[in-house]
JSON list of C-alpha atoms in Angstrom, two decimals:
[
{"chain": "A", "resi": 4, "resn": "MET", "atom": "CA", "xyz": [102.40, 120.66, 108.71]},
{"chain": "A", "resi": 5, "resn": "ASP", "atom": "CA", "xyz": [99.69, 117.99, 108.54]},
{"chain": "A", "resi": 6, "resn": "HIS", "atom": "CA", "xyz": [102.20, 115.28, 107.55]},
{"chain": "A", "resi": 7, "resn": "PHE", "atom": "CA", "xyz": [104.48, 116.23, 110.42]},
{"chain": "A", "resi": 8, "resn": "LYS", "atom": "CA", "xyz": [101.64, 116.01, 112.94]},
{"chain": "A", "resi": 9, "resn": "ARG", "atom": "CA", "xyz": [100.32, 112.70, 111.61]},
{"chain": "A", "resi": 10, "resn": "PHE", "atom": "CA", "xyz": [103.63, 110.96, 110.83]},
{"chain": "A", "resi": 11, "resn": "PRO", "atom": "CA", "xyz": [106.34, 112.67, 112.91]},
{"chain": "A", "resi": 12, "resn": "GLU", "atom": "CA", "xyz": [108.65, 109.65, 112.82]},
{"chain": "A", "resi": 13, "resn": "THR", "atom": "CA", "xyz": [109.00, 110.01, 109.04]},
{"chain": "A", "resi": 14, "resn": "PHE", "atom": "CA", "xyz": [109.59, 113.76, 108.94]},
{"chain": "A", "resi": 15, "resn": "LEU", "atom": "CA", "xyz": [113.32, 114.05, 109.57]},
{"chain": "A", "resi": 16, "resn": "VAL", "atom": "CA", "xyz": [115.98, 116.71, 109.19]},
{"chain": "A", "resi": 17, "resn": "ALA", "atom": "CA", "xyz": [119.76, 116.54, 108.98]},
{"chain": "A", "resi": 18, "resn": "GLU", "atom": "CA", "xyz": [121.67, 119.38, 110.59]},
{"chain": "A", "resi": 19, "resn": "ASP", "atom": "CA", "xyz": [125.20, 120.71, 110.53]},
{"chain": "A", "resi": 20, "resn": "ASP", "atom": "CA", "xyz": [126.00, 122.99, 113.44]},
{"chain": "A", "resi": 21, "resn": "GLY", "atom": "CA", "xyz": [122.31, 123.82, 113.89]},
{"chain": "A", "resi": 22, "resn": "ALA", "atom": "CA", "xyz": [121.61, 124.54, 110.22]},
{"chain": "A", "resi": 23, "resn": "VAL", "atom": "CA", "xyz": [119.27, 122.26, 108.27]},
{"chain": "A", "resi": 24, "resn": "VAL", "atom": "CA", "xyz": [121.18, 120.64, 105.40]},
{"chain": "A", "resi": 25, "resn": "GLY", "atom": "CA", "xyz": [118.67, 117.97, 104.41]},
{"chain": "A", "resi": 26, "resn": "TYR", "atom": "CA", "xyz": [115.22, 116.63, 105.13]},
{"chain": "A", "resi": 27, "resn": "ILE", "atom": "CA", "xyz": [112.76, 113.88, 104.27]},
{"chain": "A", "resi": 28, "resn": "MET", "atom": "CA", "xyz": [108.97, 113.99, 104.44]},
{"chain": "A", "resi": 29, "resn": "CYS", "atom": "CA", "xyz": [106.84, 110.86, 104.17]},
{"chain": "A", "resi": 30, "resn": "ARG", "atom": "CA", "xyz": [103.29, 109.79, 104.87]},
{"chain": "A", "resi": 31, "resn": "ILE", "atom": "CA", "xyz": [101.44, 106.51, 105.34]},
{"chain": "A", "resi": 32, "resn": "GLU", "atom": "CA", "xyz": [98.59, 105.59, 103.02]},
{"chain": "A", "resi": 33, "resn": "SER", "atom": "CA", "xyz": [96.08, 102.73, 103.19]},
{"chain": "A", "resi": 34, "resn": "ASP", "atom": "CA", "xyz": [95.35, 100.50, 100.23]},
{"chain": "A", "resi": 35, "resn": "LEU", "atom": "CA", "xyz": [92.58, 97.91, 99.86]},
{"chain": "A", "resi": 36, "resn": "LEU", "atom": "CA", "xyz": [93.81, 94.40, 99.07]},
{"chain": "A", "resi": 37, "resn": "ASN", "atom": "CA", "xyz": [91.39, 93.01, 96.48]},
{"chain": "A", "resi": 38, "resn": "PHE", "atom": "CA", "xyz": [88.45, 94.32, 98.52]},
{"chain": "A", "resi": 39, "resn": "ARG", "atom": "CA", "xyz": [88.64, 91.43, 100.99]},
{"chain": "A", "resi": 40, "resn": "PRO", "atom": "CA", "xyz": [87.23, 92.09, 104.44]},
{"chain": "A", "resi": 41, "resn": "PHE", "atom": "CA", "xyz": [89.91, 93.75, 106.53]},
{"chain": "A", "resi": 42, "resn": "GLY", "atom": "CA", "xyz": [92.30, 93.52, 103.60]},
{"chain": "A", "resi": 43, "resn": "ILE", "atom": "CA", "xyz": [94.04, 96.84, 104.06]},
{"chain": "A", "resi": 44, "resn": "ALA", "atom": "CA", "xyz": [97.75, 97.32, 103.51]},
{"chain": "A", "resi": 45, "resn": "LYS", "atom": "CA", "xyz": [99.71, 100.33, 104.67]},
{"chain": "A", "resi": 46, "resn": "LYS", "atom": "CA", "xyz": [102.12, 101.95, 102.21]},
{"chain": "A", "resi": 47, "resn": "GLY", "atom": "CA", "xyz": [104.76, 104.53, 102.87]},
{"chain": "A", "resi": 48, "resn": "HIS", "atom": "CA", "xyz": [104.99, 107.39, 100.38]},
{"chain": "A", "resi": 49, "resn": "THR", "atom": "CA", "xyz": [108.20, 109.40, 100.31]},
{"chain": "A", "resi": 50, "resn": "ILE", "atom": "CA", "xyz": [106.80, 112.78, 99.32]},
{"chain": "A", "resi": 51, "resn": "SER", "atom": "CA", "xyz": [110.01, 114.78, 99.38]},
{"chain": "A", "resi": 52, "resn": "ILE", "atom": "CA", "xyz": [113.69, 114.34, 100.17]},
{"chain": "A", "resi": 53, "resn": "ALA", "atom": "CA", "xyz": [116.45, 116.87, 99.61]},
{"chain": "A", "resi": 54, "resn": "VAL", "atom": "CA", "xyz": [120.03, 117.54, 100.65]},
{"chain": "A", "resi": 55, "resn": "LEU", "atom": "CA", "xyz": [121.85, 120.81, 100.00]},
{"chain": "A", "resi": 56, "resn": "PRO", "atom": "CA", "xyz": [124.27, 120.46, 97.06]},
{"chain": "A", "resi": 57, "resn": "GLU", "atom": "CA", "xyz": [127.39, 121.02, 99.15]},
{"chain": "A", "resi": 58, "resn": "TYR", "atom": "CA", "xyz": [126.35, 118.18, 101.52]},
{"chain": "A", "resi": 59, "resn": "ARG", "atom": "CA", "xyz": [125.57, 115.58, 98.88]},
{"chain": "A", "resi": 60, "resn": "ARG", "atom": "CA", "xyz": [127.57, 112.35, 98.45]},
{"chain": "A", "resi": 61, "resn": "GLN", "atom": "CA", "xyz": [128.20, 112.20, 102.19]},
{"chain": "A", "resi": 62, "resn": "GLY", "atom": "CA", "xyz": [125.54, 109.60, 103.05]},
{"chain": "A", "resi": 63, "resn": "ILE", "atom": "CA", "xyz": [122.98, 112.09, 104.36]},
{"chain": "A", "resi": 64, "resn": "GLY", "atom": "CA", "xyz": [120.22, 111.14, 101.90]},
{"chain": "A", "resi": 65, "resn": "TYR", "atom": "CA", "xyz": [120.92, 107.45, 102.53]},
{"chain": "A", "resi": 66, "resn": "ALA", "atom": "CA", "xyz": [120.69, 107.96, 106.30]},
{"chain": "A", "resi": 67, "resn": "LEU", "atom": "CA", "xyz": [117.50, 110.01, 106.10]},
{"chain": "A", "resi": 68, "resn": "LEU", "atom": "CA", "xyz": [115.72, 107.53, 103.86]},
{"chain": "A", "resi": 69, "resn": "SER", "atom": "CA", "xyz": [116.97, 104.53, 105.88]},
{"chain": "A", "resi": 70, "resn": "ARG", "atom": "CA", "xyz": [115.61, 106.03, 109.12]},
{"chain": "A", "resi": 71, "resn": "ALA", "atom": "CA", "xyz": [112.31, 106.93, 107.47]},
{"chain": "A", "resi": 72, "resn": "LEU", "atom": "CA", "xyz": [111.92, 103.40, 106.04]},
{"chain": "A", "resi": 73, "resn": "GLU", "atom": "CA", "xyz": [112.59, 101.93, 109.47]},
{"chain": "A", "resi": 74, "resn": "ALA", "atom": "CA", "xyz": [109.95, 104.20, 111.03]},
{"chain": "A", "resi": 75, "resn": "MET", "atom": "CA", "xyz": [107.43, 103.34, 108.30]},
{"chain": "A", "resi": 76, "resn": "THR", "atom": "CA", "xyz": [107.87, 99.67, 109.18]},
{"chain": "A", "resi": 77, "resn": "MET", "atom": "CA", "xyz": [108.28, 99.77, 112.95]},
{"chain": "A", "resi": 78, "resn": "LYS", "atom": "CA", "xyz": [106.03, 102.67, 113.95]},
{"chain": "A", "resi": 79, "resn": "TYR", "atom": "CA", "xyz": [103.36, 102.63, 111.27]},
{"chain": "A", "resi": 80, "resn": "GLY", "atom": "CA", "xyz": [103.29, 99.03, 109.97]},
{"chain": "A", "resi": 81, "resn": "ALA", "atom": "CA", "xyz": [103.87, 99.87, 106.31]},
{"chain": "A", "resi": 82, "resn": "ARG", "atom": "CA", "xyz": [104.47, 96.91, 104.01]},
{"chain": "A", "resi": 83, "resn": "GLU", "atom": "CA", "xyz": [106.00, 98.85, 101.13]},
{"chain": "A", "resi": 84, "resn": "CYS", "atom": "CA", "xyz": [107.23, 102.31, 100.25]},
{"chain": "A", "resi": 85, "resn": "TYR", "atom": "CA", "xyz": [107.02, 104.16, 96.98]},
{"chain": "A", "resi": 86, "resn": "LEU", "atom": "CA", "xyz": [108.24, 107.46, 95.59]},
{"chain": "A", "resi": 87, "resn": "GLU", "atom": "CA", "xyz": [108.38, 109.45, 92.40]},
{"chain": "A", "resi": 88, "resn": "VAL", "atom": "CA", "xyz": [111.66, 110.71, 90.96]},
{"chain": "A", "resi": 89, "resn": "ARG", "atom": "CA", "xyz": [112.67, 112.57, 87.79]},
{"chain": "A", "resi": 90, "resn": "VAL", "atom": "CA", "xyz": [114.00, 110.17, 85.17]},
{"chain": "A", "resi": 91, "resn": "SER", "atom": "CA", "xyz": [116.96, 112.55, 84.71]},
{"chain": "A", "resi": 92, "resn": "ASN", "atom": "CA", "xyz": [117.92, 112.47, 88.40]},
{"chain": "A", "resi": 93, "resn": "THR", "atom": "CA", "xyz": [120.45, 109.66, 88.08]},
{"chain": "A", "resi": 94, "resn": "PRO", "atom": "CA", "xyz": [122.11, 110.21, 91.50]},
{"chain": "A", "resi": 95, "resn": "ALA", "atom": "CA", "xyz": [118.74, 109.90, 93.26]},
{"chain": "A", "resi": 96, "resn": "VAL", "atom": "CA", "xyz": [117.69, 106.87, 91.20]},
{"chain": "A", "resi": 97, "resn": "ASN", "atom": "CA", "xyz": [121.00, 105.19, 92.08]},
{"chain": "A", "resi": 98, "resn": "LEU", "atom": "CA", "xyz": [120.53, 105.98, 95.78]},
{"chain": "A", "resi": 99, "resn": "TYR", "atom": "CA", "xyz": [117.03, 104.49, 95.76]},
{"chain": "A", "resi": 100, "resn": "LYS", "atom": "CA", "xyz": [118.27, 101.37, 93.95]},
{"chain": "A", "resi": 101, "resn": "LYS", "atom": "CA", "xyz": [121.04, 101.02, 96.54]},
{"chain": "A", "resi": 102, "resn": "LEU", "atom": "CA", "xyz": [118.32, 100.99, 99.21]},
{"chain": "A", "resi": 103, "resn": "GLY", "atom": "CA", "xyz": [116.36, 98.29, 97.38]},
{"chain": "A", "resi": 104, "resn": "PHE", "atom": "CA", "xyz": [113.84, 100.31, 95.37]},
{"chain": "A", "resi": 105, "resn": "GLU", "atom": "CA", "xyz": [112.88, 99.14, 91.89]},
{"chain": "A", "resi": 106, "resn": "VAL", "atom": "CA", "xyz": [111.43, 101.11, 89.00]},
{"chain": "A", "resi": 107, "resn": "LYS", "atom": "CA", "xyz": [107.82, 99.94, 88.58]},
{"chain": "A", "resi": 108, "resn": "LYS", "atom": "CA", "xyz": [106.50, 102.37, 85.98]},
{"chain": "A", "resi": 109, "resn": "VAL", "atom": "CA", "xyz": [107.01, 105.67, 84.20]},
{"chain": "A", "resi": 110, "resn": "ILE", "atom": "CA", "xyz": [104.50, 108.52, 84.49]},
{"chain": "A", "resi": 111, "resn": "ARG", "atom": "CA", "xyz": [104.72, 110.65, 81.36]},
{"chain": "A", "resi": 112, "resn": "GLY", "atom": "CA", "xyz": [104.75, 114.42, 81.91]},
{"chain": "A", "resi": 113, "resn": "TYR", "atom": "CA", "xyz": [104.51, 114.10, 85.70]},
{"chain": "A", "resi": 114, "resn": "TYR", "atom": "CA", "xyz": [106.43, 117.29, 86.50]},
{"chain": "A", "resi": 115, "resn": "ALA", "atom": "CA", "xyz": [105.29, 120.83, 85.67]},
{"chain": "A", "resi": 116, "resn": "ASP", "atom": "CA", "xyz": [108.09, 121.20, 83.12]},
{"chain": "A", "resi": 117, "resn": "GLY", "atom": "CA", "xyz": [106.86, 118.08, 81.31]},
{"chain": "A", "resi": 118, "resn": "GLU", "atom": "CA", "xyz": [109.57, 115.70, 82.51]},
{"chain": "A", "resi": 119, "resn": "ASP", "atom": "CA", "xyz": [108.64, 112.08, 83.16]},
{"chain": "A", "resi": 120, "resn": "ALA", "atom": "CA", "xyz": [108.86, 110.43, 86.57]},
{"chain": "A", "resi": 121, "resn": "TYR", "atom": "CA", "xyz": [109.79, 106.93, 87.64]},
{"chain": "A", "resi": 122, "resn": "VAL", "atom": "CA", "xyz": [107.60, 105.36, 90.28]},
{"chain": "A", "resi": 123, "resn": "MET", "atom": "CA", "xyz": [109.98, 103.33, 92.43]},
{"chain": "A", "resi": 124, "resn": "VAL", "atom": "CA", "xyz": [108.83, 100.78, 95.01]},
{"chain": "A", "resi": 125, "resn": "LYS", "atom": "CA", "xyz": [110.47, 98.90, 97.86]},
{"chain": "A", "resi": 126, "resn": "LYS", "atom": "CA", "xyz": [108.88, 96.03, 99.78]},
{"chain": "A", "resi": 127, "resn": "LEU", "atom": "CA", "xyz": [109.33, 96.44, 103.53]},
{"chain": "A", "resi": 128, "resn": "PRO", "atom": "CA", "xyz": [109.80, 93.61, 106.02]},
{"chain": "A", "resi": 129, "resn": "ILE", "atom": "CA", "xyz": [106.71, 92.57, 107.95]},
{"chain": "A", "resi": 130, "resn": "ARG", "atom": "CA", "xyz": [107.21, 93.27, 111.65]}
]
């Protein structure tokens, strides 16, 4: 609930006839830029995104993430966005690449079941 209260523009749901079929939850984080005075950059972090299986491949995930990225830039001044994704989740990795994300590193054993995660990053336009 804290993320929703602090960053409501990046907590979005997709509905079909009143039923939630997908959602995205993001937050904004601050990062020091080489410890220079006032050198603070804002980063968006996509914490969670999901679409029900029967609604996938219809552009819902793309639309949710696109709207969240726009809000991160326009409402919160983020300069980049990052997320973690299972290395085995090829459809999600392809979606993120389609939206301009790049794999920056692998975190070994990130998930509880021991699977690795990609950290993917997208630079956002300065507004």
